[in-house]
Amino acid sequence: SLKESARENQQEYISEWEVFKILDHLRPTTIELDQLPSWFLRVGAPIFSKPLAKLFNLSLATSTVPRQWKNTVIKSILKVSNPQQPSDFRPISITPVLTRIMERTILRQF
């Protein structure tokens, strides 16, 4: 099947070193969706970078994204100190940290 052949001939789009650098420099983020605090990923960067690079590369090779990475929470943030109307808020989307890491690596490379 296509997925098996992609796994056998898997190209390295994202290197283990790139994933390590991103994990090692993560800034504090909300842990709302995936329950992965940034400090945990920073400390575990030497251990997590290889399997995450493999997971990212497999995702790119098979053109699939894990369902858990597609979850998003939309929150309203104040634009002004005394809100009076809906336009005084702006929406932000909170996505899982692994989704943001993969997005960042793809944007840098492609």
CSV table of N, CA and C in Angstrom, one decimal:
chain,number,residue,atom,x,y,z
A,1,SER,N,0.8,-1.2,0.0
A,1,SER,CA,0.0,0.0,0.0
A,1,SER,C,0.9,1.3,0.0
A,2,LEU,N,0.3,2.4,-0.3
A,2,LEU,CA,1.0,3.7,-0.3
A,2,LEU,C,1.7,4.0,1.0
A,3,LYS,N,1.0,3.8,2.1
A,3,LYS,CA,1.6,4.1,3.4
A,3,LYS,C,2.8,3.3,3.7
A,4,GLU,N,2.7,2.0,3.4
A,4,GLU,CA,3.8,1.1,3.6
A,4,GLU,C,5.0,1.5,2.7
A,5,SER,N,4.8,1.8,1.5
A,5,SER,CA,5.9,2.2,0.6
A,5,SER,C,6.5,3.5,1.1
A,6,ALA,N,5.7,4.4,1.5
A,6,ALA,CA,6.2,5.7,2.0
A,6,ALA,C,7.0,5.5,3.3
A,7,ARG,N,6.7,4.5,4.1
A,7,ARG,CA,7.4,4.2,5.3
A,7,ARG,C,8.8,3.6,5.0
A,8,GLU,N,8.8,2.7,3.9
A,8,GLU,CA,10.1,2.1,3.5
A,8,GLU,C,11.0,3.1,2.9
A,9,ASN,N,10.5,4.0,2.1
A,9,ASN,CA,11.4,5.0,1.4
A,9,ASN,C,11.3,6.3,2.0
A,10,GLN,N,11.1,6.4,3.3
A,10,GLN,CA,10.9,7.6,4.0
A,10,GLN,C,12.0,8.6,3.8
A,11,GLN,N,11.7,9.8,3.3
A,11,GLN,CA,12.7,10.8,3.2
A,11,GLN,C,12.7,11.6,4.5
A,12,GLU,N,13.9,12.1,4.8
A,12,GLU,CA,14.0,13.0,6.0
A,12,GLU,C,13.8,14.4,5.6
A,13,TYR,N,12.6,14.9,5.9
A,13,TYR,CA,12.2,16.3,5.6
A,13,TYR,C,12.7,17.1,6.8
A,14,ILE,N,12.5,16.6,8.0
A,14,ILE,CA,12.8,17.3,9.2
A,14,ILE,C,13.8,16.5,10.0
A,15,SER,N,15.0,17.1,10.3
A,15,SER,CA,16.0,16.3,11.0
A,15,SER,C,15.8,16.3,12.5
A,16,GLU,N,16.4,15.3,13.1
A,16,GLU,CA,16.4,15.1,14.6
A,16,GLU,C,17.0,16.4,15.2
A,17,TRP,N,18.0,16.9,14.6
A,17,TRP,CA,18.7,18.1,15.2
A,17,TRP,C,17.8,19.3,15.1
A,18,GLU,N,17.0,19.5,14.1
A,18,GLU,CA,16.0,20.6,14.0
A,18,GLU,C,15.0,20.5,15.1
A,19,VAL,N,14.5,19.3,15.3
A,19,VAL,CA,13.5,19.1,16.3
A,19,VAL,C,14.1,19.4,17.7
A,20,PHE,N,15.3,18.9,17.9
A,20,PHE,CA,16.0,19.1,19.2
A,20,PHE,C,16.1,20.6,19.4
A,21,LYS,N,16.6,21.4,18.4
A,21,LYS,CA,16.7,22.9,18.6
A,21,LYS,C,15.4,23.5,19.0
A,22,ILE,N,14.4,23.1,18.3
A,22,ILE,CA,13.1,23.8,18.6
A,22,ILE,C,12.6,23.4,20.0
A,23,LEU,N,12.7,22.1,20.4
A,23,LEU,CA,12.3,21.7,21.7
A,23,LEU,C,13.1,22.4,22.8
A,24,ASP,N,14.4,22.5,22.5
A,24,ASP,CA,15.4,23.1,23.5
A,24,ASP,C,15.1,24.6,23.7
A,25,HIS,N,14.4,25.2,22.8
A,25,HIS,CA,14.2,26.7,22.9
A,25,HIS,C,12.7,27.0,23.0
A,26,LEU,N,11.9,26.1,23.5
A,26,LEU,CA,10.5,26.3,23.6
A,26,LEU,C,10.2,27.4,24.7
A,27,ARG,N,9.3,28.3,24.4
A,27,ARG,CA,8.9,29.3,25.4
A,27,ARG,C,7.7,28.7,26.2
A,28,PRO,N,7.5,29.2,27.4
A,28,PRO,CA,6.3,28.7,28.1
A,28,PRO,C,5.0,28.9,27.3
A,29,THR,N,4.2,27.9,27.3
A,29,THR,CA,2.9,28.0,26.5
A,29,THR,C,1.8,27.4,27.4
A,30,THR,N,0.6,27.6,27.0
A,30,THR,CA,-0.5,27.0,27.7
A,30,THR,C,-0.5,25.5,27.4
A,31,ILE,N,-1.0,24.7,28.4
A,31,ILE,CA,-1.0,23.2,28.3
A,31,ILE,C,-2.4,22.7,28.2
A,32,GLU,N,-3.3,23.5,27.7
A,32,GLU,CA,-4.7,23.2,27.7
A,32,GLU,C,-5.1,22.0,26.9
A,33,LEU,N,-4.6,21.8,25.7
A,33,LEU,CA,-5.0,20.7,24.8
A,33,LEU,C,-4.3,19.4,25.0
A,34,ASP,N,-3.0,19.5,25.0
A,34,ASP,CA,-2.2,18.2,25.0
A,34,ASP,C,-1.6,17.9,26.3
A,35,GLN,N,-1.7,18.7,27.3
A,35,GLN,CA,-1.2,18.5,28.6
A,35,GLN,C,0.3,18.3,28.6
A,36,LEU,N,1.0,18.9,27.6
A,36,LEU,CA,2.5,18.8,27.6
A,36,LEU,C,3.1,20.2,27.9
A,37,PRO,N,3.6,20.4,29.1
A,37,PRO,CA,4.2,21.6,29.4
A,37,PRO,C,5.5,21.8,28.7
A,38,SER,N,5.8,23.1,28.3
A,38,SER,CA,7.0,23.4,27.5
A,38,SER,C,8.2,23.0,28.3
A,39,TRP,N,8.3,23.2,29.6
A,39,TRP,CA,9.5,22.8,30.4
A,39,TRP,C,9.8,21.3,30.2
A,40,PHE,N,8.7,20.5,30.2
A,40,PHE,CA,8.9,19.0,30.1
A,40,PHE,C,9.5,18.7,28.7
A,41,LEU,N,9.0,19.3,27.7
A,41,LEU,CA,9.6,19.1,26.3
A,41,LEU,C,11.0,19.6,26.2
A,42,ARG,N,11.3,20.7,26.9
A,42,ARG,CA,12.7,21.3,26.9
A,42,ARG,C,13.7,20.3,27.6
A,43,VAL,N,13.3,19.8,28.7
A,43,VAL,CA,14.1,18.9,29.5
A,43,VAL,C,14.3,17.6,28.8
A,44,GLY,N,13.2,17.1,28.1
A,44,GLY,CA,13.3,15.8,27.4
A,44,GLY,C,13.7,15.9,26.0
A,45,ALA,N,14.2,17.1,25.5
A,45,ALA,CA,14.6,17.3,24.1
A,45,ALA,C,15.5,16.2,23.6
A,46,PRO,N,16.6,15.9,24.4
A,46,PRO,CA,17.5,14.8,23.9
A,46,PRO,C,16.8,13.5,23.6
A,47,ILE,N,15.8,13.2,24.4
A,47,ILE,CA,15.1,11.9,24.3
A,47,ILE,C,14.0,12.0,23.2
A,48,PHE,N,13.2,13.1,23.2
A,48,PHE,CA,12.1,13.2,22.4
A,48,PHE,C,12.4,13.6,20.9
A,49,SER,N,13.5,14.2,20.6
A,49,SER,CA,13.8,14.7,19.3
A,49,SER,C,13.8,13.6,18.2
A,50,LYS,N,14.4,12.5,18.5
A,50,LYS,CA,14.4,11.4,17.4
A,50,LYS,C,13.0,10.9,17.1
A,51,PRO,N,12.3,10.4,18.1
A,51,PRO,CA,10.9,9.9,17.8
A,51,PRO,C,10.0,10.9,17.2
A,52,LEU,N,10.1,12.2,17.6
A,52,LEU,CA,9.3,13.2,17.1
A,52,LEU,C,9.7,13.5,15.6
A,53,ALA,N,11.0,13.5,15.3
A,53,ALA,CA,11.4,13.7,13.9
A,53,ALA,C,10.9,12.6,13.0
A,54,LYS,N,10.9,11.4,13.5
A,54,LYS,CA,10.4,10.2,12.8
A,54,LYS,C,8.9,10.4,12.6
A,55,LEU,N,8.2,10.8,13.6
A,55,LEU,CA,6.7,11.0,13.5
A,55,LEU,C,6.4,12.1,12.5
A,56,PHE,N,7.1,13.3,12.6
A,56,PHE,CA,6.9,14.4,11.7
A,56,PHE,C,7.1,13.9,10.2
A,57,ASN,N,8.3,13.2,10.0
A,57,ASN,CA,8.6,12.8,8.7
A,57,ASN,C,7.6,11.8,8.1
A,58,LEU,N,7.1,10.9,8.9
A,58,LEU,CA,6.1,9.9,8.5
A,58,LEU,C,4.8,10.7,8.2
A,59,SER,N,4.5,11.7,8.9
A,59,SER,CA,3.3,12.4,8.7
A,59,SER,C,3.4,13.1,7.3
A,60,LEU,N,4.5,13.7,7.0
A,60,LEU,CA,4.8,14.4,5.7
A,60,LEU,C,4.8,13.4,4.6
A,61,ALA,N,5.4,12.3,4.8
A,61,ALA,CA,5.6,11.3,3.7
A,61,ALA,C,4.2,10.7,3.4
A,62,THR,N,3.3,10.5,4.3
A,62,THR,CA,2.0,9.9,4.1
A,62,THR,C,0.9,10.9,3.9
A,63,SER,N,1.2,12.2,4.0
A,63,SER,CA,0.3,13.3,3.9
A,63,SER,C,-0.9,13.1,4.8
A,64,THR,N,-0.6,12.7,6.0
A,64,THR,CA,-1.6,12.5,7.1
A,64,THR,C,-1.1,13.3,8.3
A,65,VAL,N,-2.1,13.8,9.1
A,65,VAL,CA,-1.8,14.5,10.3
A,65,VAL,C,-2.6,13.7,11.4
A,66,PRO,N,-2.0,13.4,12.5
A,66,PRO,CA,-2.7,12.7,13.6
A,66,PRO,C,-3.9,13.6,14.0
A,67,ARG,N,-5.0,12.9,14.3
A,67,ARG,CA,-6.3,13.5,14.6
A,67,ARG,C,-6.1,14.4,15.9
A,68,GLN,N,-5.3,14.0,16.8
A,68,GLN,CA,-5.1,14.8,18.0
A,68,GLN,C,-4.4,16.2,17.7
A,69,TRP,N,-3.7,16.2,16.7
A,69,TRP,CA,-3.0,17.5,16.3
A,69,TRP,C,-3.9,18.5,15.6
A,70,LYS,N,-5.1,18.0,15.3
A,70,LYS,CA,-6.1,18.9,14.6
A,70,LYS,C,-7.0,19.6,15.6
A,71,ASN,N,-7.0,19.3,16.8
A,71,ASN,CA,-7.8,20.0,17.8
A,71,ASN,C,-7.4,21.4,18.1
A,72,THR,N,-8.3,22.3,18.2
A,72,THR,CA,-8.0,23.7,18.5
A,72,THR,C,-9.1,24.2,19.4
A,73,VAL,N,-8.7,25.1,20.3
A,73,VAL,CA,-9.6,25.9,21.2
A,73,VAL,C,-9.5,27.3,20.8
A,74,ILE,N,-10.6,27.9,20.6
A,74,ILE,CA,-10.6,29.4,20.2
A,74,ILE,C,-11.0,30.1,21.5
A,75,LYS,N,-10.2,31.1,21.8
A,75,LYS,CA,-10.4,32.0,23.0
A,75,LYS,C,-10.5,33.4,22.6
A,76,SER,N,-11.3,34.2,23.3
A,76,SER,CA,-11.4,35.6,23.1
A,76,SER,C,-10.4,36.4,24.0
A,77,ILE,N,-9.7,37.3,23.4
A,77,ILE,CA,-8.7,38.1,24.1
A,77,ILE,C,-9.1,39.6,24.0
A,78,LEU,N,-9.1,40.3,25.1
A,78,LEU,CA,-9.4,41.7,25.0
A,78,LEU,C,-8.5,42.5,24.2
A,79,LYS,N,-9.1,43.4,23.4
A,79,LYS,CA,-8.2,44.4,22.6
A,79,LYS,C,-8.2,45.7,23.4
A,80,VAL,N,-9.2,46.0,24.2
A,80,VAL,CA,-9.2,47.2,25.0
A,80,VAL,C,-9.5,46.9,26.4
A,81,SER,N,-9.2,47.8,27.3
A,81,SER,CA,-9.4,47.5,28.8
A,81,SER,C,-10.9,47.5,29.2
A,82,ASN,N,-11.7,48.2,28.6
A,82,ASN,CA,-13.1,48.2,29.0
A,82,ASN,C,-14.0,47.8,27.8
A,83,PRO,N,-14.2,46.5,27.5
A,83,PRO,CA,-14.9,46.1,26.3
A,83,PRO,C,-16.4,46.5,26.4
A,84,GLN,N,-16.9,47.0,25.3
A,84,GLN,CA,-18.3,47.4,25.1
A,84,GLN,C,-19.0,46.6,24.1
A,85,GLN,N,-18.3,46.0,23.1
A,85,GLN,CA,-18.9,45.3,22.0
A,85,GLN,C,-18.0,44.2,21.5
A,86,PRO,N,-18.6,43.3,20.8
A,86,PRO,CA,-17.8,42.1,20.3
A,86,PRO,C,-16.5,42.5,19.6
A,87,SER,N,-16.5,43.6,18.9
A,87,SER,CA,-15.3,43.9,18.2
A,87,SER,C,-14.1,44.3,19.1
A,88,ASP,N,-14.4,44.4,20.4
A,88,ASP,CA,-13.4,44.8,21.4
A,88,ASP,C,-12.6,43.5,21.8
A,89,PHE,N,-12.9,42.4,21.2
A,89,PHE,CA,-12.2,41.2,21.4
A,89,PHE,C,-11.5,40.7,20.2
A,90,ARG,N,-10.5,39.9,20.3
A,90,ARG,CA,-9.9,39.2,19.1
A,90,ARG,C,-9.8,37.8,19.4
A,91,PRO,N,-10.0,36.9,18.4
A,91,PRO,CA,-9.9,35.5,18.7
A,91,PRO,C,-8.5,35.0,18.5
A,92,ILE,N,-8.1,34.1,19.4
A,92,ILE,CA,-6.8,33.4,19.2
A,92,ILE,C,-7.1,31.9,19.2
A,93,SER,N,-6.4,31.1,18.5
A,93,SER,CA,-6.6,29.7,18.5
A,93,SER,C,-5.4,29.0,19.2
A,94,ILE,N,-5.8,28.2,20.1
A,94,ILE,CA,-4.8,27.4,20.9
A,94,ILE,C,-4.7,26.0,20.3
A,95,THR,N,-3.5,25.7,19.8
A,95,THR,CA,-3.3,24.4,19.2
A,95,THR,C,-2.3,23.6,20.0
A,96,PRO,N,-2.2,22.3,19.8
A,96,PRO,CA,-1.3,21.5,20.6
A,96,PRO,C,0.2,21.9,20.2
A,97,VAL,N,1.1,21.8,21.2
A,97,VAL,CA,2.4,22.2,21.0
A,97,VAL,C,3.1,21.4,19.9
A,98,LEU,N,2.8,20.1,19.7
A,98,LEU,CA,3.5,19.3,18.7
A,98,LEU,C,3.0,19.8,17.3
A,99,THR,N,1.8,20.3,17.2
A,99,THR,CA,1.3,20.8,15.9
A,99,THR,C,2.1,22.1,15.6
A,100,ARG,N,2.3,23.0,16.6
A,100,ARG,CA,3.1,24.2,16.3
A,100,ARG,C,4.5,23.9,16.0
A,101,ILE,N,5.1,22.9,16.6
A,101,ILE,CA,6.5,22.5,16.3
A,101,ILE,C,6.6,22.1,14.8
A,102,MET,N,5.7,21.2,14.4
A,102,MET,CA,5.7,20.7,13.0
A,102,MET,C,5.4,21.8,12.1
A,103,GLU,N,4.5,22.7,12.3
A,103,GLU,CA,4.2,23.8,11.5
A,103,GLU,C,5.4,24.7,11.3
A,104,ARG,N,6.1,25.0,12.4
A,104,ARG,CA,7.3,25.8,12.4
A,104,ARG,C,8.4,25.2,11.5
A,105,THR,N,8.6,23.9,11.6
A,105,THR,CA,9.7,23.2,10.8
A,105,THR,C,9.3,23.2,9.3
A,106,ILE,N,8.0,23.0,9.0
A,106,ILE,CA,7.6,23.1,7.6
A,106,ILE,C,7.7,24.4,7.0
A,107,LEU,N,7.4,25.5,7.8
A,107,LEU,CA,7.5,26.8,7.3
A,107,LEU,C,8.9,27.2,7.0
A,108,ARG,N,9.8,26.7,7.9
A,108,ARG,CA,11.3,27.0,7.7
A,108,ARG,C,11.8,26.3,6.4
A,109,GLN,N,11.4,25.1,6.2
A,109,GLN,CA,11.9,24.3,5.1
A,109,GLN,C,11.3,24.6,3.7
A,110,PHE,N,10.0,24.8,3.7
A,110,PHE,CA,9.3,24.9,2.5
A,110,PHE,C,8.8,26.3,2.3
